[in-house]
Amino acid sequence: MELSTTDTLNGVALVLVVEDEPEIAEILEGYLRREGFRTERASDGPQALNLVWAAQPDLVLLDIMLPEMDGLEVLRRIRNHGNTPVILVTARTEDLDKLLGLELGADDYITKPFSPREVVARVKAVLRRAVLAEAPKGILRVGPLEIDSEKVVARLEGLRLELTLSEFRLLETLARTPGKAFSRAELLEAALPDSDALERVVDVHLKNLRKKLEAAGGAGLLETVRGVGYRLWVEA
């Protein structure tokens, strides 16, 4: 489904709620539908994956603790086939669990207990980022990199990079000012403005981005600047 910014803000998008507790799922669906969103529901991992392939939701609200297949495995399989935005919902409070989810490609996370209104706000924020990322902005070329902001596609020496939305936004931010050392706070504000994630979450996304750049032959493009943050280094 092709979304406009107005459509996203007014609902319309299809949200897949993956939650094995019926009462929580019903509350979340109720709040989302009240805001105009369409919803589908899954109560376990395999059912969630079937609906991802069949219904092609615009966003997946994914509980980590699921029967048969946990949410992190569901996320891993979603990422093996595409970049559908995913918000993890977790009852665990350890940063490790949150960071693991982000390392696998989650766009944001919410910790239980939560306010349903907060969940709806996060859904809108992640969808807004997705729509803005798809807004026409032309093609940015930096050294061997080509970044198409309209299609949300990045290529290195002509080879397409399979990036999550967050990774793409970070790469795009770095590429607009190559050589500049960005702090984690600057990158968080520029690339993930609607998230309340910790600055260390940027490290996880950039770790994944560096691996993908290196695998495509771009070793050394993404540099860590000690005491500052990160920069994209392209030889003139």
Tab-separated table of C-alpha atoms in Angstrom:
chain	number	residue	atom	x	y	z
A	1	MET	CA	0.000	0.000	0.000
A	2	GLU	CA	1.371	3.427	-0.948
A	3	LEU	CA	1.023	5.902	1.897
A	4	SER	CA	1.137	9.674	1.923
A	5	THR	CA	2.142	11.687	4.982
A	6	THR	CA	-1.497	12.710	5.432
A	7	ASP	CA	-2.668	9.107	5.221
A	8	THR	CA	-0.124	8.074	7.836
A	9	LEU	CA	-1.091	10.799	10.262
A	10	ASN	CA	-4.766	10.032	9.787
A	11	GLY	CA	-4.405	6.284	10.139
A	12	VAL	CA	-5.256	4.182	7.036
A	13	ALA	CA	-2.054	2.133	7.403
A	14	LEU	CA	-2.374	-1.559	8.263
A	15	VAL	CA	-0.807	-2.499	11.607
A	16	LEU	CA	-0.212	-6.144	12.494
A	17	VAL	CA	-0.533	-6.604	16.270
A	18	VAL	CA	1.389	-9.695	17.402
A	19	GLU	CA	0.412	-10.407	21.006
A	20	ASP	CA	-0.514	-13.670	22.737
A	21	GLU	CA	-2.510	-12.044	25.551
A	22	PRO	CA	-6.006	-11.450	24.095
A	23	GLU	CA	-6.921	-8.602	26.471
A	24	ILE	CA	-3.786	-6.621	25.603
A	25	ALA	CA	-4.249	-7.295	21.878
A	26	GLU	CA	-7.868	-6.124	22.008
A	27	ILE	CA	-6.908	-2.916	23.810
A	28	LEU	CA	-4.152	-2.141	21.326
A	29	GLU	CA	-6.375	-2.852	18.330
A	30	GLY	CA	-9.130	-0.719	19.841
A	31	TYR	CA	-6.873	2.290	20.278
A	32	LEU	CA	-5.341	1.889	16.818
A	33	ARG	CA	-8.721	1.575	15.115
A	34	ARG	CA	-9.976	4.602	17.039
A	35	GLU	CA	-7.180	6.533	15.323
A	36	GLY	CA	-8.266	5.214	11.926
A	37	PHE	CA	-5.703	2.435	11.481
A	38	ARG	CA	-6.635	-0.928	10.054
A	39	THR	CA	-5.418	-3.897	12.096
A	40	GLU	CA	-4.721	-7.610	11.874
A	41	ARG	CA	-3.862	-9.799	14.849
A	42	ALA	CA	-1.592	-12.787	15.421
A	43	SER	CA	-1.137	-14.672	18.687
A	44	ASP	CA	2.021	-16.658	17.927
A	45	GLY	CA	5.144	-16.487	15.781
A	46	PRO	CA	4.149	-18.708	12.841
A	47	GLN	CA	0.774	-16.987	12.518
A	48	ALA	CA	2.532	-13.619	12.579
A	49	LEU	CA	4.830	-14.591	9.716
A	50	ASN	CA	1.941	-15.937	7.663
A	51	LEU	CA	0.125	-12.621	8.040
A	52	VAL	CA	3.251	-10.606	7.227
A	53	TRP	CA	3.534	-12.429	3.899
A	54	ALA	CA	-0.203	-12.506	3.155
A	55	ALA	CA	-1.443	-9.120	4.405
A	56	GLN	CA	1.771	-7.102	3.869
A	57	PRO	CA	1.211	-4.752	6.829
A	58	ASP	CA	2.707	-1.269	6.868
A	59	LEU	CA	4.008	-1.855	10.406
A	60	VAL	CA	4.327	-4.784	12.817
A	61	LEU	CA	3.807	-4.289	16.555
A	62	LEU	CA	5.660	-7.356	17.814
A	63	ASP	CA	5.704	-8.799	21.333
A	64	ILE	CA	8.970	-10.590	22.138
A	65	MET	CA	7.495	-13.274	24.417
A	66	LEU	CA	5.422	-15.464	22.083
A	67	PRO	CA	4.533	-19.170	22.007
A	68	GLU	CA	6.089	-21.520	19.412
A	69	MET	CA	8.490	-18.886	18.069
A	70	ASP	CA	9.663	-15.821	19.997
A	71	GLY	CA	9.449	-12.293	18.659
A	72	LEU	CA	13.170	-11.963	18.010
A	73	GLU	CA	13.083	-14.969	15.667
A	74	VAL	CA	10.009	-13.527	13.959
A	75	LEU	CA	11.896	-10.242	13.525
A	76	ARG	CA	14.925	-12.063	12.133
A	77	ARG	CA	12.790	-13.793	9.502
A	78	ILE	CA	10.978	-10.584	8.578
A	79	ARG	CA	14.337	-8.882	8.052
A	80	ASN	CA	15.540	-11.751	5.874
A	81	HIS	CA	12.794	-10.853	3.390
A	82	GLY	CA	12.196	-7.119	3.674
A	83	ASN	CA	12.230	-3.851	5.586
A	84	THR	CA	8.703	-3.629	7.002
A	85	PRO	CA	8.863	-1.287	10.033
A	86	VAL	CA	8.803	-3.245	13.314
A	87	ILE	CA	8.248	-1.990	16.854
A	88	LEU	CA	9.188	-4.509	19.547
A	89	VAL	CA	7.109	-4.821	22.696
A	90	THR	CA	8.946	-6.334	25.639
A	91	ALA	CA	8.241	-7.086	29.284
A	92	ARG	CA	11.976	-7.419	29.856
A	93	THR	CA	13.739	-4.333	31.145
A	94	GLU	CA	17.328	-5.317	30.431
A	95	ASP	CA	19.029	-3.118	27.836
A	96	LEU	CA	20.552	-6.247	26.309
A	97	ASP	CA	17.168	-7.461	25.110
A	98	LYS	CA	16.314	-4.086	23.606
A	99	LEU	CA	19.672	-3.734	21.903
A	100	LEU	CA	19.503	-7.293	20.558
A	101	GLY	CA	16.173	-6.486	18.973
A	102	LEU	CA	17.572	-3.339	17.410
A	103	GLU	CA	20.625	-5.225	16.191
A	104	LEU	CA	18.271	-7.571	14.371
A	105	GLY	CA	16.662	-4.579	12.680
A	106	ALA	CA	13.805	-3.310	14.884
A	107	ASP	CA	12.874	0.336	14.300
A	108	ASP	CA	11.855	1.071	17.892
A	109	TYR	CA	10.827	-0.668	21.114
A	110	ILE	CA	8.264	-0.240	23.891
A	111	THR	CA	8.575	-1.689	27.374
A	112	LYS	CA	5.617	-3.121	29.323
A	113	PRO	CA	3.682	-1.827	31.145
A	114	PHE	CA	2.816	0.835	28.615
A	115	SER	CA	0.084	3.318	27.854
A	116	PRO	CA	-1.929	2.374	24.753
A	117	ARG	CA	-1.808	6.044	23.763
A	118	GLU	CA	1.989	5.883	23.878
A	119	VAL	CA	1.922	2.847	21.584
A	120	VAL	CA	-0.276	4.673	19.076
A	121	ALA	CA	2.075	7.666	19.210
A	122	ARG	CA	5.075	5.421	18.531
A	123	VAL	CA	3.283	3.744	15.626
A	124	LYS	CA	2.547	7.137	14.092
A	125	ALA	CA	6.137	8.280	14.637
A	126	VAL	CA	7.710	5.229	12.971
A	127	LEU	CA	5.277	5.387	10.042
A	128	ARG	CA	5.932	9.113	9.703
A	129	ARG	CA	9.661	8.422	9.453
A	130	ALA	CA	8.988	5.769	6.823
A	131	VAL	CA	6.867	8.136	4.740
A	132	LEU	CA	9.314	11.033	5.044
A	133	ALA	CA	12.137	8.730	4.019
A	134	GLU	CA	10.177	7.955	0.864
A	135	ALA	CA	9.511	11.622	0.050
A	136	PRO	CA	11.157	12.784	-3.194
A	137	LYS	CA	14.595	14.229	-2.403
A	138	GLY	CA	16.681	13.205	-5.397
A	139	ILE	CA	19.798	11.093	-5.565
A	140	LEU	CA	22.860	11.780	-3.422
A	141	ARG	CA	26.229	10.539	-4.726
A	142	VAL	CA	29.235	10.423	-2.419
A	143	GLY	CA	32.280	8.581	-3.719
A	144	PRO	CA	31.206	4.981	-4.457
A	145	LEU	CA	27.889	5.490	-2.659
A	146	GLU	CA	24.599	6.337	-4.346
A	147	ILE	CA	21.690	7.164	-2.058
A	148	ASP	CA	18.226	7.425	-3.587
A	149	SER	CA	16.061	9.140	-0.979
A	150	GLU	CA	12.937	8.859	-3.122
A	151	LYS	CA	13.124	5.079	-3.401
A	152	VAL	CA	14.880	4.608	-0.039
A	153	VAL	CA	17.642	2.631	-1.738
A	154	ALA	CA	21.399	2.841	-1.195
A	155	ARG	CA	24.015	1.318	-3.495
A	156	LEU	CA	27.758	0.857	-3.168
A	157	GLU	CA	29.588	0.545	-6.490
A	158	GLY	CA	26.206	-0.301	-8.008
A	159	LEU	CA	25.503	-3.071	-5.479
A	160	ARG	CA	22.271	-2.554	-3.557
A	161	LEU	CA	22.611	-2.481	0.227
A	162	GLU	CA	19.835	-4.233	2.138
A	163	LEU	CA	19.302	-1.649	4.886
A	164	THR	CA	16.613	-1.171	7.492
A	165	LEU	CA	14.883	2.212	7.533
A	166	SER	CA	16.922	3.341	10.551
A	167	GLU	CA	20.191	2.286	8.911
A	168	PHE	CA	19.242	4.088	5.718
A	169	ARG	CA	18.377	7.289	7.578
A	170	LEU	CA	21.702	7.210	9.428
A	171	LEU	CA	23.685	6.595	6.241
A	172	GLU	CA	21.807	9.388	4.469
A	173	THR	CA	22.534	11.794	7.341
A	174	LEU	CA	26.251	10.956	7.338
A	175	ALA	CA	26.479	11.155	3.542
A	176	ARG	CA	24.994	14.644	3.361
A	177	THR	CA	28.095	15.970	5.128
A	178	PRO	CA	30.910	13.499	4.351
A	179	GLY	CA	33.911	13.884	6.599
A	180	LYS	CA	31.967	15.554	9.398
A	181	ALA	CA	32.193	13.852	12.793
A	182	PHE	CA	28.654	13.456	14.132
A	183	SER	CA	27.967	12.842	17.801
A	184	ARG	CA	25.530	10.098	18.748
A	185	ALA	CA	23.069	12.758	19.923
A	186	GLU	CA	23.253	14.529	16.549
A	187	LEU	CA	22.636	11.299	14.658
A	188	LEU	CA	19.764	10.339	16.941
A	189	GLU	CA	18.133	13.726	16.428
A	190	ALA	CA	18.700	13.810	12.668
A	191	ALA	CA	17.894	10.219	11.750
A	192	LEU	CA	15.538	9.032	14.528
A	193	PRO	CA	13.851	12.251	15.717
A	194	ASP	CA	10.632	10.676	16.996
A	195	SER	CA	12.276	7.909	19.007
A	196	ASP	CA	13.097	8.121	22.695
A	197	ALA	CA	15.790	5.475	22.284
A	198	LEU	CA	19.082	5.815	24.110
A	199	GLU	CA	22.097	7.262	22.310
A	200	ARG	CA	23.800	3.863	22.574
A	201	VAL	CA	21.122	2.509	20.231
A	202	VAL	CA	22.874	4.498	17.478
A	203	ASP	CA	25.939	2.313	18.077
A	204	VAL	CA	23.911	-0.814	17.332
A	205	HIS	CA	22.438	0.547	14.105
A	206	LEU	CA	25.838	1.783	12.933
A	207	LYS	CA	27.481	-1.520	13.821
A	208	ASN	CA	24.988	-3.229	11.519
A	209	LEU	CA	25.487	-0.576	8.848
A	210	ARG	CA	29.282	-0.972	8.978
A	211	LYS	CA	28.975	-4.756	8.534
A	212	LYS	CA	26.797	-4.283	5.455
A	213	LEU	CA	29.134	-1.685	3.956
A	214	GLU	CA	32.154	-3.915	4.553
A	215	ALA	CA	30.393	-6.955	3.071
A	216	ALA	CA	29.756	-4.899	-0.079
A	217	GLY	CA	33.408	-3.823	-0.333
A	218	GLY	CA	33.145	-0.557	1.588
A	219	ALA	CA	35.580	-1.248	4.426
A	220	GLY	CA	36.743	1.992	6.004
A	221	LEU	CA	33.838	4.121	4.764
A	222	LEU	CA	32.220	4.366	8.186
A	223	GLU	CA	34.687	5.538	10.811
A	224	THR	CA	34.413	5.755	14.573
A	225	VAL	CA	35.757	9.074	15.824
A	226	ARG	CA	37.071	8.497	19.325
A	227	GLY	CA	35.424	10.731	21.895
A	228	VAL	CA	32.987	12.168	19.346
A	229	GLY	CA	30.956	9.662	17.369
A	230	TYR	CA	31.000	8.680	13.706
A	231	ARG	CA	31.707	9.999	10.235
A	232	LEU	CA	31.533	8.848	6.645
A	233	TRP	CA	35.003	9.051	5.150
A	234	VAL	CA	35.249	9.128	1.368
A	235	GLU	CA	38.537	9.715	-0.411
A	236	ALA	CA	38.441	12.759	-2.693
